Structures are given as C-alpha cells and as structure tokens.
Amino acid sequence: MRLLVTGAAGFIGSNLIHLLRHERSEWSIRVLDSLTYAGHAGNLEPHLGDQSVELIVGDVANTADVNRAVEGVDAILHLAAESHVDRSILGSAAFVQTNVVGTHRLLEAARKSGLPMIIISTDEVYGDLGPKDPAFTEQHPIKPSSPYSASKAAADHFGLSFVRTYDQDVRITRCCNNYGPRQFPEKLIPFMIGQILQGAPCPMYGDGQQVRDWIHVDDHNRAVLAVLEKGEAGEVYNIGAREELTNLQVVEQLGLALERTVEIEFVADRPGHDRRYAVNPAKIERDLHWQPTVDWKTGLSSTVQWYLDNSEWIESIKSGAYKSYLKSNYGHR
Ligand code: NAD
Ligand code: TYD
C-alpha cells in the first residue's frame, strides 16, 4: 500500500504515522502538510529518516502541491485542517480555505486518479445535544454551530456529493474529542495540564458543565485504519468511546493524575458553545468489528505522563504567535 496522509505533522496524523510504522511497516507513506502553527516535522521523527516516509511540505488548497502528492499513491487519508474552534471564532477565512477549498482540491485529484479517499471529519458537524438526548447516529442531520464545524460540514457535503454524482469512493469518519501525545497545547487537555503544572488558574468557559466524549488518539486511528481496509465507498462512520465527561470533571481528573491542586477560574463562555457531543459508534463496531481499547483512566494517565516526560516538546512549539493567540483568546475573558 502506498498511502497519502494529509496533515500528518499535526496531532492525530503524527500518531497515525507512528501506529502505521509499527503495525503496517511494509506500507510506504507520503505526507502532505503545509506545517502551519499546528504542524511540526519533528512530530514525525524518527520516521522521516526511513525510506518509507516522505514529507512534502505543501498546501492541500494548492492544485500543483496536491497533484504532486497524489502521484503514485493507492489511497488518501485526509486529515489536514484548521482544527481549533476558538481560532475559527477569532477568524474563519483560513478554515474555509483549508477545510473547504483544500478538501475540494483533494476530491478533484482523487476523482481524476480514481483513488479512494477518507475524509477525517468530526462529531461537531452534527451540532449539539441536550443532556438526555440519544447520541448522534450517522443518520442525524448536519447542523454545525461554529465556523470550524461549518467548514468541516461543507467538506463532508462535498465528499458525499462526489459519491452521488461521480460514483466516487469517498468515505467519511466522524470522531469525538481526541486526547493523547503531541496535541497542540491550545486544546483543553494539554492546555490545562500546562496551567496546572505552572500553578496557574484553569479558565473554564461558562459553567464548565459542557460534555464531550473523549477517545484516545490510537483508538481513533485504529478506527480510521479499519475504514481504510474494510470500509465501504460512500459510507459515513461515527467513532466514539462512550466516555462522556463534563469539562470540569476532565480538569479535576487532570489535577488528580498530576497530584496537584487545581484552581478553577470561570470565564466568559465561548460564543455559540456546543453543550454536549456524543456519537453512537454502533455501526463501525458492527460492520468493521472495531472497538475502543484504551479506557479513559489508563489513557489519561499515560497521556499525562507523556506531557511530563516531554516538556521540551511543549516549549519548542510555544512560539511568539502562540503567545499572541493566547492573548487574543483569553485576554478579554
Ligand atoms: P492539528 O491542528 O493538530 O493538525 C492539523 C495538521 O494539518 C497540521 O499538521 C497542519 O500543519 C496541517 N495543515 C493545516 N492546514 C493545511 C493546509 N492548508 N495544507 C496542508 N496541511 C495543512 O489537528 P488534529 O487534531 O490532528 O486533527 C486532524 C483532523 O482530525 C482534522 O481534520 C480534524 O478536523 C479532525 N478531528 C480532530 C479531532 C480532535 O479531537 N482533535 C476530533 C475529530 C476530528
Ligand atoms: P477543545 O479542546 O477546544 O475542543 P472542542 O471545542 O473541539 O470540543 O475544548 C474542549 C471543551 O473545553 C470545550 O467545551 C471548550 C472547553 N474549554 C474551556 O472551557 N477552556 C479552555 O481554555 C479550552 C481550551 C476549552
């Protein structure tokens, strides 16, 4: 198998490359990544030195970069995205460019070359749930709330329209919130680990009672692999761990895992904040025999240990631009 993985210098993609090198070591992998603030070539070490992992630094929204990247591959896993809701609220143009235009460019290239393509989407495209609502199934209508989820929903719509119109092999995965090593520190879990370790307050948006379903990144990536190897063209697969927790519970459990006191600071809520996400993964469990294998307690403890052991990684990615993002997002709250 010769695989193109877009966005693999980021969090989920880099963990996917490590998993594939371990479990599908005979495959050759090409990465297309523009190395935005969230992408780091170092995340792919030690595999960049391998003959079987090639990095093309390029943009999924650039036709020439995409054409070069798809040449000679057998399938595309599309992860490249602007991925942070808070940044999409500060400005959404980059989300349209990468998530919508970029996905469209890849779909066109896949169509011309007759390649199967898996779009790594998100449960956020469904919108949010009330406290007692059943978890989203794949049949649930799309109703995104944030500019981020709207851009991912648009990409999903393009993908499914290419299935219907061109009979193209496009598959879509919609996963819940991931946690694990190498997650950019703007996201809840690594951000709060940093705050707790510094003895700084943990800024909780609103009342902190928002609910997310948390999955270990390796379980997500194993599900993506199952969709690649056993999934059907034109199908959407929800990926979830049935590990629903409030944001306050997550932060309290981080304090316990770090054996540190947690100071919560309730701050102004995120505009349009989704109250609860939960996806029903019954279809992928039944049809592709995938199951999550990492329980929350074990996964959280190994993740916390990774951040404790890799403080130099965190320091290396906290650029001046990250500091000005923190000011824009938290300064006024
Ligand atoms: P991330 O922000 O950590 O990484 C994104 C990667 O995409 C980075 O390496 C970045 O350099 C690259 N990229 C951005 N714009 C690009 C462009 N124009 N051209 C080429 N590369 C570009 O994101 P992540 O958390 O690893 O998420 C990966 C995918 O999974 C995204 O599509 C996201 O929507 C989806 N997803 C994430 C989660 C989650 O909890 N993190 C949950 C469900 C789905
Ligand atoms: P995040 O990691 O940004 O993921 P998403 O918005 O895609 O679910 O945030 C997870 C939850 O944590 C979300 O409800 C927002 C909340 N949150 C805070 O309360 N404070 C923070 O500083 C951050 C980064 C997130």
CSV table of C-alpha atoms and ligand atoms in Angstrom, one decimal:
chain,number,residue,atom,x,y,z
A,1,MET,CA,0.0,0.0,0.0
A,2,ARG,CA,1.2,3.5,-0.9
A,3,LEU,CA,-0.7,5.9,1.2
A,4,LEU,CA,-1.0,9.7,1.1
A,5,VAL,CA,-1.8,11.2,4.5
A,6,THR,CA,-2.5,14.9,4.6
A,7,GLY,CA,-2.0,16.9,7.9
A,8,ALA,CA,0.2,14.2,9.4
A,9,ALA,CA,2.6,16.6,11.0
A,10,GLY,CA,-0.2,17.5,13.4
A,11,PHE,CA,-1.6,15.7,16.5
A,12,ILE,CA,-3.8,12.9,15.1
A,13,GLY,CA,-1.8,12.4,11.9
A,14,SER,CA,1.6,12.1,13.6
A,15,ASN,CA,0.2,9.5,16.0
A,16,LEU,CA,-1.3,7.7,12.9
A,17,ILE,CA,2.1,7.6,11.2
A,18,HIS,CA,3.7,6.1,14.4
A,19,LEU,CA,0.9,3.5,14.5
A,20,LEU,CA,1.3,2.6,10.8
A,21,ARG,CA,5.1,2.3,11.0
A,22,HIS,CA,4.5,-0.2,13.9
A,23,GLU,CA,1.6,-2.1,12.5
A,24,ARG,CA,1.8,-1.8,8.7
A,25,SER,CA,5.6,-1.4,8.4
A,26,GLU,CA,5.5,-2.7,4.8
A,27,TRP,CA,3.4,0.3,3.6
A,28,SER,CA,5.0,3.4,2.1
A,29,ILE,CA,3.6,6.7,3.3
A,30,ARG,CA,3.7,10.1,1.8
A,31,VAL,CA,2.7,13.1,4.0
A,32,LEU,CA,1.4,16.4,2.6
A,33,ASP,CA,1.5,19.1,5.2
A,34,SER,CA,2.0,22.8,5.0
A,35,LEU,CA,3.5,23.0,8.6
A,36,THR,CA,1.1,25.6,10.0
A,37,TYR,CA,1.5,26.6,13.7
A,38,ALA,CA,-0.1,23.2,14.5
A,39,GLY,CA,2.2,21.1,12.3
A,40,HIS,CA,5.8,20.1,13.2
A,41,ALA,CA,8.1,17.9,11.1
A,42,GLY,CA,9.7,16.8,14.4
A,43,ASN,CA,6.4,15.0,15.2
A,44,LEU,CA,7.2,12.5,12.5
A,45,GLU,CA,10.6,11.6,13.9
A,46,PRO,CA,12.2,9.1,13.9
A,47,HIS,CA,10.4,8.0,10.7
A,48,LEU,CA,11.4,10.9,8.4
A,49,GLY,CA,14.7,9.2,8.0
A,50,ASP,CA,13.0,6.0,6.8
A,51,GLN,CA,12.8,5.3,3.1
A,52,SER,CA,9.1,4.6,3.6
A,53,VAL,CA,8.0,8.0,5.0
A,54,GLU,CA,8.2,11.0,2.7
A,55,LEU,CA,7.2,14.6,3.7
A,56,ILE,CA,6.0,17.0,1.0
A,57,VAL,CA,5.7,20.5,2.5
A,58,GLY,CA,2.7,21.8,0.6
A,59,ASP,CA,-0.8,23.1,0.8
A,60,VAL,CA,-3.9,21.0,0.3
A,61,ALA,CA,-5.6,24.0,-1.3
A,62,ASN,CA,-2.9,24.3,-3.9
A,63,THR,CA,-3.6,22.2,-7.1
A,64,ALA,CA,0.1,21.8,-8.0
A,65,ASP,CA,1.0,20.6,-4.5
A,66,VAL,CA,-2.0,18.2,-4.5
A,67,ASN,CA,-1.2,16.8,-7.9
A,68,ARG,CA,2.4,16.1,-6.9
A,69,ALA,CA,1.2,14.5,-3.7
A,70,VAL,CA,-1.3,12.1,-5.2
A,71,GLU,CA,1.0,10.8,-7.9
A,72,GLY,CA,1.7,7.0,-7.5
A,73,VAL,CA,-0.4,6.5,-4.3
A,74,ASP,CA,-3.2,4.0,-3.8
A,75,ALA,CA,-5.4,5.8,-1.3
A,76,ILE,CA,-5.7,9.2,0.5
A,77,LEU,CA,-6.4,9.8,4.2
A,78,HIS,CA,-7.3,13.4,4.5
A,79,LEU,CA,-6.6,14.9,8.0
A,80,ALA,CA,-5.2,18.3,7.1
A,81,ALA,CA,-7.4,21.0,8.6
A,82,GLU,CA,-7.6,24.1,10.7
A,83,SER,CA,-8.8,22.4,13.7
A,84,HIS,CA,-9.5,24.7,16.7
A,85,VAL,CA,-12.9,26.1,17.4
A,86,ASP,CA,-11.6,29.2,19.3
A,87,ARG,CA,-9.4,30.2,16.4
A,88,SER,CA,-12.3,29.9,14.0
A,89,ILE,CA,-14.3,32.3,16.2
A,90,LEU,CA,-11.4,34.8,16.0
A,91,GLY,CA,-11.3,34.5,12.2
A,92,SER,CA,-12.7,31.9,9.8
A,93,ALA,CA,-11.1,32.6,6.4
A,94,ALA,CA,-8.3,30.1,6.9
A,95,PHE,CA,-10.9,27.5,7.8
A,96,VAL,CA,-12.8,28.0,4.5
A,97,GLN,CA,-9.5,27.9,2.6
A,98,THR,CA,-8.1,24.7,4.1
A,99,ASN,CA,-11.1,22.8,5.2
A,100,VAL,CA,-13.4,23.5,2.3
A,101,VAL,CA,-11.3,24.5,-0.7
A,102,GLY,CA,-8.5,22.1,0.3
A,103,THR,CA,-10.9,19.1,0.7
A,104,HIS,CA,-12.4,20.0,-2.7
A,105,ARG,CA,-9.0,20.1,-4.4
A,106,LEU,CA,-8.2,16.7,-3.0
A,107,LEU,CA,-11.6,15.3,-4.0
A,108,GLU,CA,-10.9,16.5,-7.6
A,109,ALA,CA,-7.5,15.0,-7.6
A,110,ALA,CA,-8.8,11.7,-6.2
A,111,ARG,CA,-11.5,11.6,-8.9
A,112,LYS,CA,-9.1,12.2,-11.7
A,113,SER,CA,-6.8,9.4,-10.4
A,114,GLY,CA,-9.6,7.0,-9.3
A,115,LEU,CA,-8.3,6.9,-5.7
A,116,PRO,CA,-10.3,6.1,-2.6
A,117,MET,CA,-10.3,9.0,-0.2
A,118,ILE,CA,-11.2,9.0,3.5
A,119,ILE,CA,-12.2,12.4,5.0
A,120,ILE,CA,-11.4,12.6,8.7
A,121,SER,CA,-14.4,14.6,9.9
A,122,THR,CA,-15.8,15.3,13.3
A,123,ASP,CA,-18.8,14.7,15.5
A,124,GLU,CA,-19.1,18.5,15.7
A,125,VAL,CA,-20.8,18.7,12.3
A,126,TYR,CA,-24.0,17.3,14.0
A,127,GLY,CA,-24.3,20.3,16.3
A,128,ASP,CA,-25.0,19.7,20.0
A,129,LEU,CA,-27.3,17.5,22.1
A,130,GLY,CA,-29.5,18.1,25.2
A,131,PRO,CA,-28.5,16.2,28.4
A,132,LYS,CA,-30.9,13.3,27.8
A,133,ASP,CA,-30.8,13.1,24.0
A,134,PRO,CA,-29.6,9.8,22.5
A,135,ALA,CA,-26.1,10.0,20.9
A,136,PHE,CA,-25.8,11.0,17.3
A,137,THR,CA,-26.1,8.3,14.7
A,138,GLU,CA,-24.9,8.7,11.1
A,139,GLN,CA,-28.5,9.5,10.0
A,140,HIS,CA,-28.7,12.6,12.2
A,141,PRO,CA,-28.9,15.8,10.1
A,142,ILE,CA,-25.9,18.1,9.9
A,143,LYS,CA,-26.3,21.3,12.0
A,144,PRO,CA,-22.9,22.8,12.7
A,145,SER,CA,-22.6,25.7,15.3
A,146,SER,CA,-19.1,27.1,14.9
A,147,PRO,CA,-17.2,28.4,11.8
A,148,TYR,CA,-14.9,25.3,12.4
A,149,SER,CA,-17.7,22.8,12.3
A,150,ALA,CA,-19.4,24.6,9.4
A,151,SER,CA,-16.3,24.3,7.3
A,152,LYS,CA,-16.0,20.6,8.2
A,153,ALA,CA,-19.7,20.1,7.4
A,154,ALA,CA,-19.2,21.7,4.0
A,155,ALA,CA,-16.3,19.4,3.3
A,156,ASP,CA,-18.5,16.4,4.2
A,157,HIS,CA,-21.2,17.6,1.9
A,158,PHE,CA,-18.7,17.9,-1.0
A,159,GLY,CA,-17.5,14.4,-0.3
A,160,LEU,CA,-20.9,12.9,-0.3
A,161,SER,CA,-22.0,14.9,-3.4
A,162,PHE,CA,-19.0,13.4,-5.2
A,163,VAL,CA,-20.1,9.9,-4.2
A,164,ARG,CA,-23.6,10.5,-5.6
A,165,THR,CA,-22.6,12.5,-8.7
A,166,TYR,CA,-19.4,10.7,-9.8
A,167,ASP,CA,-19.8,7.4,-8.0
A,168,GLN,CA,-16.5,8.2,-6.3
A,169,ASP,CA,-15.1,6.1,-3.5
A,170,VAL,CA,-15.2,8.6,-0.6
A,171,ARG,CA,-15.7,7.5,3.0
A,172,ILE,CA,-16.2,9.8,6.0
A,173,THR,CA,-15.3,9.3,9.6
A,174,ARG,CA,-16.8,11.5,12.4
A,175,CYS,CA,-14.9,11.1,15.6
A,176,CYS,CA,-15.4,12.6,19.1
A,177,ASN,CA,-12.7,14.6,21.0
A,178,ASN,CA,-9.3,13.0,20.9
A,179,TYR,CA,-6.6,13.1,23.6
A,180,GLY,CA,-3.0,11.7,23.6
A,181,PRO,CA,0.6,12.7,22.9
A,182,ARG,CA,1.6,15.6,20.7
A,183,GLN,CA,-1.7,17.5,20.9
A,184,PHE,CA,-1.1,21.2,20.3
A,185,PRO,CA,-1.4,23.0,23.7
A,186,GLU,CA,-4.3,25.2,22.7
A,187,LYS,CA,-6.7,22.3,23.2
A,188,LEU,CA,-8.4,21.6,26.5
A,189,ILE,CA,-6.3,18.7,27.9
A,190,PRO,CA,-2.7,19.8,27.1
A,191,PHE,CA,-3.7,23.4,27.8
A,192,MET,CA,-5.0,22.6,31.3
A,193,ILE,CA,-2.0,20.3,32.0
A,194,GLY,CA,0.2,23.3,31.4
A,195,GLN,CA,-1.8,25.6,33.6
A,196,ILE,CA,-1.9,23.1,36.5
A,197,LEU,CA,1.8,22.4,36.3
A,198,GLN,CA,2.5,26.2,36.4
A,199,GLY,CA,0.1,26.6,39.4
A,200,ALA,CA,-2.0,29.0,37.1
A,201,PRO,CA,-5.8,29.1,37.1
A,202,CYS,CA,-7.7,26.8,34.7
A,203,PRO,CA,-10.1,29.0,32.6
A,204,MET,CA,-13.4,27.2,32.3
A,205,TYR,CA,-15.7,28.6,29.7
A,206,GLY,CA,-19.2,29.3,31.1
A,207,ASP,CA,-20.2,26.8,33.9
A,208,GLY,CA,-17.8,24.0,32.8
A,209,GLN,CA,-20.7,21.6,32.5
A,210,GLN,CA,-20.3,21.1,28.8
A,211,VAL,CA,-20.0,17.4,27.9
A,212,ARG,CA,-17.6,15.8,25.5
A,213,ASP,CA,-17.0,12.1,24.6
A,214,TRP,CA,-13.2,11.5,24.9
A,215,ILE,CA,-11.3,8.9,22.9
A,216,HIS,CA,-7.6,8.0,22.9
A,217,VAL,CA,-6.0,9.1,19.6
A,218,ASP,CA,-4.7,5.5,19.0
A,219,ASP,CA,-8.3,4.2,19.1
A,220,HIS,CA,-9.4,6.9,16.7
A,221,ASN,CA,-6.5,5.9,14.3
A,222,ARG,CA,-7.3,2.2,14.6
A,223,ALA,CA,-10.8,3.1,13.5
A,224,VAL,CA,-9.5,5.1,10.5
A,225,LEU,CA,-7.4,2.1,9.6
A,226,ALA,CA,-10.5,-0.2,9.8
A,227,VAL,CA,-12.4,2.2,7.5
A,228,LEU,CA,-9.5,2.2,5.0
A,229,GLU,CA,-9.1,-1.6,5.0
A,230,LYS,CA,-12.7,-2.8,5.4
A,231,GLY,CA,-15.0,0.2,4.9
A,232,GLU,CA,-17.4,0.7,2.1
A,233,ALA,CA,-17.4,3.5,-0.5
A,234,GLY,CA,-19.9,6.3,0.2
A,235,GLU,CA,-20.4,5.4,3.9
A,236,VAL,CA,-20.1,7.6,7.0
A,237,TYR,CA,-18.8,6.1,10.2
A,238,ASN,CA,-19.2,7.6,13.6
A,239,ILE,CA,-16.2,6.9,16.0
A,240,GLY,CA,-16.8,7.3,19.7
A,241,ALA,CA,-15.7,5.9,23.0
A,242,ARG,CA,-18.9,6.3,25.2
A,243,GLU,CA,-16.7,8.2,27.7
A,244,GLU,CA,-18.8,11.3,28.4
A,245,LEU,CA,-17.4,13.8,30.8
A,246,THR,CA,-18.0,17.4,31.7
A,247,ASN,CA,-15.1,19.8,31.2
A,248,LEU,CA,-14.9,20.3,35.0
A,249,GLN,CA,-14.6,16.5,35.5
A,250,VAL,CA,-11.8,16.4,32.9
A,251,VAL,CA,-9.8,19.2,34.6
A,252,GLU,CA,-10.4,17.7,38.1
A,253,GLN,CA,-9.1,14.3,36.9
A,254,LEU,CA,-6.1,16.0,35.4
A,255,GLY,CA,-5.3,17.5,38.8
A,256,LEU,CA,-5.6,14.1,40.4
A,257,ALA,CA,-3.3,12.5,37.8
A,258,LEU,CA,-0.8,15.2,38.2
A,259,GLU,CA,-1.1,15.2,42.0
A,260,ARG,CA,-1.5,18.9,42.0
A,261,THR,CA,-4.2,21.3,43.3
A,262,VAL,CA,-6.4,22.7,40.6
A,263,GLU,CA,-7.6,26.3,40.7
A,264,ILE,CA,-10.7,26.8,38.5
A,265,GLU,CA,-11.5,30.2,37.1
A,266,PHE,CA,-14.9,30.5,35.5
A,267,VAL,CA,-14.5,32.9,32.5
A,268,ALA,CA,-16.8,34.3,29.7
A,269,ASP,CA,-18.3,31.4,27.7
A,270,ARG,CA,-17.2,30.6,24.1
A,271,PRO,CA,-19.8,32.2,21.7
A,272,GLY,CA,-22.1,29.5,20.2
A,273,HIS,CA,-20.6,26.9,22.6
A,274,ASP,CA,-21.9,23.4,22.0
A,275,ARG,CA,-23.3,22.0,25.2
A,276,ARG,CA,-22.9,18.3,24.6
A,277,TYR,CA,-21.4,16.0,22.0
A,278,ALA,CA,-21.9,12.2,21.9
A,279,VAL,CA,-21.7,9.8,18.9
A,280,ASN,CA,-23.1,6.4,18.7
A,281,PRO,CA,-20.4,4.1,17.2
A,282,ALA,CA,-22.6,1.0,16.8
A,283,LYS,CA,-22.2,1.0,13.0
A,284,ILE,CA,-18.4,0.8,12.9
A,285,GLU,CA,-18.5,-1.7,15.8
A,286,ARG,CA,-20.9,-3.9,14.0
A,287,ASP,CA,-19.8,-3.6,10.4
A,288,LEU,CA,-16.0,-3.2,10.8
A,289,HIS,CA,-15.5,-5.0,14.1
A,290,TRP,CA,-13.8,-2.0,15.6
A,291,GLN,CA,-13.9,-1.4,19.4
A,292,PRO,CA,-12.0,1.2,21.5
A,293,THR,CA,-9.3,-0.5,23.6
A,294,VAL,CA,-7.9,2.3,25.8
A,295,ASP,CA,-10.1,3.1,28.8
A,296,TRP,CA,-10.2,6.7,29.9
A,297,LYS,CA,-8.4,6.3,33.2
A,298,THR,CA,-5.5,4.4,31.6
A,299,GLY,CA,-5.3,6.7,28.6
A,300,LEU,CA,-5.4,9.8,30.7
A,301,SER,CA,-2.6,8.6,33.0
A,302,SER,CA,-0.3,7.7,30.1
A,303,THR,CA,-1.1,11.0,28.3
A,304,VAL,CA,-0.3,13.0,31.4
A,305,GLN,CA,3.0,11.0,31.8
A,306,TRP,CA,3.8,11.8,28.1
A,307,TYR,CA,3.4,15.6,28.7
A,308,LEU,CA,5.5,15.3,31.9
A,309,ASP,CA,8.3,13.5,30.0
A,310,ASN,CA,8.2,15.8,27.0
A,311,SER,CA,8.3,19.3,28.5
A,312,GLU,CA,10.9,20.3,25.8
A,313,TRP,CA,8.4,19.4,23.1
A,314,ILE,CA,5.9,21.8,24.6
A,315,GLU,CA,8.4,24.6,25.0
A,316,SER,CA,9.7,24.1,21.4
A,317,ILE,CA,6.2,24.8,19.9
A,318,LYS,CA,5.3,27.8,22.1
A,319,SER,CA,6.2,30.5,19.5
A,320,GLY,CA,5.6,34.2,19.7
A,321,ALA,CA,2.5,33.6,17.5
A,322,TYR,CA,1.1,31.2,20.1
A,323,LYS,CA,1.6,33.8,22.9
A,324,SER,CA,-0.4,36.3,20.8
A,325,TYR,CA,-3.1,33.8,20.2
A,326,LEU,CA,-3.4,33.2,24.0
A,327,LYS,CA,-3.8,37.0,24.4
A,328,SER,CA,-6.5,37.2,21.7
A,329,ASN,CA,-8.4,34.2,23.1
A,330,TYR,CA,-8.1,34.7,26.9
A,331,GLY,CA,-7.1,38.4,27.3
A,332,HIS,CA,-10.7,39.8,27.2
A,333,ARG,CA,-12.3,37.0,29.3
B,1,NAD,P1,-4.0,19.6,14.2
B,1,NAD,O1,-4.4,21.0,14.1
B,1,NAD,O2,-3.2,19.1,15.3
B,1,NAD,O3,-3.2,19.2,12.8
B,1,NAD,C1,-3.6,19.7,11.6
B,1,NAD,C2,-2.4,19.5,10.6
B,1,NAD,O4,-2.9,20.0,9.3
B,1,NAD,C3,-1.2,20.3,10.9
B,1,NAD,O5,0.0,19.5,10.8
B,1,NAD,C4,-1.2,21.4,9.9
B,1,NAD,O6,0.2,21.9,9.6
B,1,NAD,C5,-1.9,20.7,8.7
B,1,NAD,N1,-2.5,21.7,7.8
B,1,NAD,C6,-3.3,22.8,8.1
B,1,NAD,N2,-3.6,23.4,7.0
B,1,NAD,C7,-3.0,22.8,6.0
B,1,NAD,C8,-3.0,23.0,4.6
B,1,NAD,N3,-3.7,24.1,4.0
B,1,NAD,N4,-2.3,22.2,3.8
B,1,NAD,C9,-1.6,21.1,4.3
B,1,NAD,N5,-1.6,20.9,5.7
B,1,NAD,C10,-2.3,21.7,6.5
B,1,NAD,O7,-5.3,18.8,14.0
B,1,NAD,P2,-5.7,17.3,14.6
B,1,NAD,O8,-6.3,17.5,15.9
B,1,NAD,O9,-4.6,16.4,14.4
B,1,NAD,O10,-6.9,17.0,13.6
B,1,NAD,C11,-6.7,16.2,12.4
B,1,NAD,C12,-8.0,16.0,11.7
B,1,NAD,O11,-8.9,15.3,12.6
B,1,NAD,C13,-8.7,17.3,11.4
B,1,NAD,O12,-9.3,17.2,10.1
B,1,NAD,C14,-9.8,17.5,12.4
B,1,NAD,O13,-10.9,18.2,12.0
B,1,NAD,C15,-10.2,16.0,12.7
B,1,NAD,N6,-10.7,15.7,14.1
B,1,NAD,C16,-10.0,16.1,15.2
B,1,NAD,C17,-10.5,15.8,16.4
B,1,NAD,C18,-9.7,16.2,17.7
B,1,NAD,O14,-10.2,16.0,18.8
B,1,NAD,N7,-8.5,16.7,17.6
B,1,NAD,C19,-11.7,15.1,16.6
B,1,NAD,C20,-12.3,14.7,15.4
B,1,NAD,C21,-11.8,15.0,14.2
B,2,TYD,P1,-11.4,22.0,22.8
B,2,TYD,O1,-10.3,21.1,23.2
B,2,TYD,O2,-11.2,23.3,22.2
B,2,TYD,O3,-12.3,21.0,21.8
B,2,TYD,P2,-13.8,21.2,21.2
B,2,TYD,O4,-14.2,22.6,21.3
B,2,TYD,O5,-13.5,20.9,19.7
B,2,TYD,O6,-14.7,20.3,21.9
B,2,TYD,O7,-12.4,22.2,24.0
B,2,TYD,C1,-13.0,21.1,24.7
B,2,TYD,C2,-14.0,21.8,25.7
B,2,TYD,O8,-13.3,22.5,26.7
B,2,TYD,C3,-15.0,22.7,25.0
B,2,TYD,O9,-16.2,22.6,25.6
B,2,TYD,C4,-14.4,24.1,25.4
B,2,TYD,C5,-13.7,23.9,26.7
B,2,TYD,N1,-12.6,24.7,27.1
B,2,TYD,C6,-12.6,25.5,28.2
B,2,TYD,O10,-13.6,25.5,29.0
B,2,TYD,N2,-11.5,26.3,28.5
B,2,TYD,C7,-10.4,26.3,27.6
B,2,TYD,O11,-9.4,27.1,27.9
B,2,TYD,C8,-10.4,25.5,26.5
B,2,TYD,C9,-9.2,25.4,25.6
B,2,TYD,C10,-11.5,24.7,26.2
